[in-house]
Amino acid sequence: MNNLARSFALLLAGMLVVLSLNACTADELEDAFYTGGKIVYDSFKGGNR
């Protein structure tokens, strides 16, 4: 994993922590992790939709 990917992953993890602390329901938390996972997947696929 290169430095850019590592930095992006750490940033995303930090955002997920903030979202999880602010999530009122399990559904919101699940949506946050799904969205974050999709962003990571898309970024490693090269942005292909």
JSON list of C-alpha atoms in Angstrom, two decimals:
[
{"chain": "A", "resi": 1, "resn": "MET", "atom": "CA", "xyz": [0.00, 0.00, 0.00]},
{"chain": "A", "resi": 2, "resn": "ASN", "atom": "CA", "xyz": [1.46, 3.33, -1.01]},
{"chain": "A", "resi": 3, "resn": "ASN", "atom": "CA", "xyz": [1.46, 6.47, 1.14]},
{"chain": "A", "resi": 4, "resn": "LEU", "atom": "CA", "xyz": [-1.46, 8.06, -0.70]},
{"chain": "A", "resi": 5, "resn": "ALA", "atom": "CA", "xyz": [-3.68, 5.02, -0.24]},
{"chain": "A", "resi": 6, "resn": "ARG", "atom": "CA", "xyz": [-2.67, 4.74, 3.42]},
{"chain": "A", "resi": 7, "resn": "SER", "atom": "CA", "xyz": [-3.43, 8.41, 4.04]},
{"chain": "A", "resi": 8, "resn": "PHE", "atom": "CA", "xyz": [-6.80, 8.08, 2.32]},
{"chain": "A", "resi": 9, "resn": "ALA", "atom": "CA", "xyz": [-7.64, 4.98, 4.37]},
{"chain": "A", "resi": 10, "resn": "LEU", "atom": "CA", "xyz": [-6.73, 6.76, 7.62]},
{"chain": "A", "resi": 11, "resn": "LEU", "atom": "CA", "xyz": [-8.80, 9.80, 6.65]},
{"chain": "A", "resi": 12, "resn": "LEU", "atom": "CA", "xyz": [-11.76, 7.58, 5.79]},
{"chain": "A", "resi": 13, "resn": "ALA", "atom": "CA", "xyz": [-11.39, 5.68, 9.07]},
{"chain": "A", "resi": 14, "resn": "GLY", "atom": "CA", "xyz": [-11.42, 8.97, 10.96]},
{"chain": "A", "resi": 15, "resn": "MET", "atom": "CA", "xyz": [-14.57, 10.10, 9.16]},
{"chain": "A", "resi": 16, "resn": "LEU", "atom": "CA", "xyz": [-16.24, 6.77, 9.92]},
{"chain": "A", "resi": 17, "resn": "VAL", "atom": "CA", "xyz": [-15.41, 7.17, 13.61]},
{"chain": "A", "resi": 18, "resn": "VAL", "atom": "CA", "xyz": [-16.98, 10.64, 13.62]},
{"chain": "A", "resi": 19, "resn": "LEU", "atom": "CA", "xyz": [-20.03, 9.34, 11.77]},
{"chain": "A", "resi": 20, "resn": "SER", "atom": "CA", "xyz": [-20.36, 6.40, 14.15]},
{"chain": "A", "resi": 21, "resn": "LEU", "atom": "CA", "xyz": [-20.23, 8.72, 17.17]},
{"chain": "A", "resi": 22, "resn": "ASN", "atom": "CA", "xyz": [-22.96, 10.88, 15.62]},
{"chain": "A", "resi": 23, "resn": "ALA", "atom": "CA", "xyz": [-25.11, 7.99, 14.40]},
{"chain": "A", "resi": 24, "resn": "CYS", "atom": "CA", "xyz": [-28.34, 7.69, 16.35]},
{"chain": "A", "resi": 25, "resn": "THR", "atom": "CA", "xyz": [-29.38, 4.33, 14.95]},
{"chain": "A", "resi": 26, "resn": "ALA", "atom": "CA", "xyz": [-27.74, 1.14, 13.75]},
{"chain": "A", "resi": 27, "resn": "ASP", "atom": "CA", "xyz": [-29.11, 1.82, 10.26]},
{"chain": "A", "resi": 28, "resn": "GLU", "atom": "CA", "xyz": [-27.24, 5.12, 10.06]},
{"chain": "A", "resi": 29, "resn": "LEU", "atom": "CA", "xyz": [-24.04, 3.42, 11.21]},
{"chain": "A", "resi": 30, "resn": "GLU", "atom": "CA", "xyz": [-24.49, 0.65, 8.64]},
{"chain": "A", "resi": 31, "resn": "ASP", "atom": "CA", "xyz": [-25.09, 3.23, 5.90]},
{"chain": "A", "resi": 32, "resn": "ALA", "atom": "CA", "xyz": [-21.91, 5.07, 6.90]},
{"chain": "A", "resi": 33, "resn": "PHE", "atom": "CA", "xyz": [-19.81, 1.91, 6.70]},
{"chain": "A", "resi": 34, "resn": "TYR", "atom": "CA", "xyz": [-21.43, 0.87, 3.40]},
{"chain": "A", "resi": 35, "resn": "THR", "atom": "CA", "xyz": [-20.75, 4.29, 1.88]},
{"chain": "A", "resi": 36, "resn": "GLY", "atom": "CA", "xyz": [-17.18, 4.32, 3.18]},
{"chain": "A", "resi": 37, "resn": "GLY", "atom": "CA", "xyz": [-16.57, 0.82, 1.88]},
{"chain": "A", "resi": 38, "resn": "LYS", "atom": "CA", "xyz": [-17.93, 1.74, -1.54]},
{"chain": "A", "resi": 39, "resn": "ILE", "atom": "CA", "xyz": [-15.68, 4.82, -1.69]},
{"chain": "A", "resi": 40, "resn": "VAL", "atom": "CA", "xyz": [-12.61, 2.72, -0.87]},
{"chain": "A", "resi": 41, "resn": "TYR", "atom": "CA", "xyz": [-13.62, 0.02, -3.36]},
{"chain": "A", "resi": 42, "resn": "ASP", "atom": "CA", "xyz": [-14.21, 2.57, -6.13]},
{"chain": "A", "resi": 43, "resn": "SER", "atom": "CA", "xyz": [-10.91, 4.33, -5.42]},
{"chain": "A", "resi": 44, "resn": "PHE", "atom": "CA", "xyz": [-8.92, 1.09, -5.65]},
{"chain": "A", "resi": 45, "resn": "LYS", "atom": "CA", "xyz": [-10.80, 0.11, -8.82]},
{"chain": "A", "resi": 46, "resn": "GLY", "atom": "CA", "xyz": [-9.58, 3.37, -10.34]},
{"chain": "A", "resi": 47, "resn": "GLY", "atom": "CA", "xyz": [-12.86, 5.24, -10.02]},
{"chain": "A", "resi": 48, "resn": "ASN", "atom": "CA", "xyz": [-14.76, 2.95, -12.39]},
{"chain": "A", "resi": 49, "resn": "ARG", "atom": "CA", "xyz": [-18.49, 3.01, -11.74]}
]
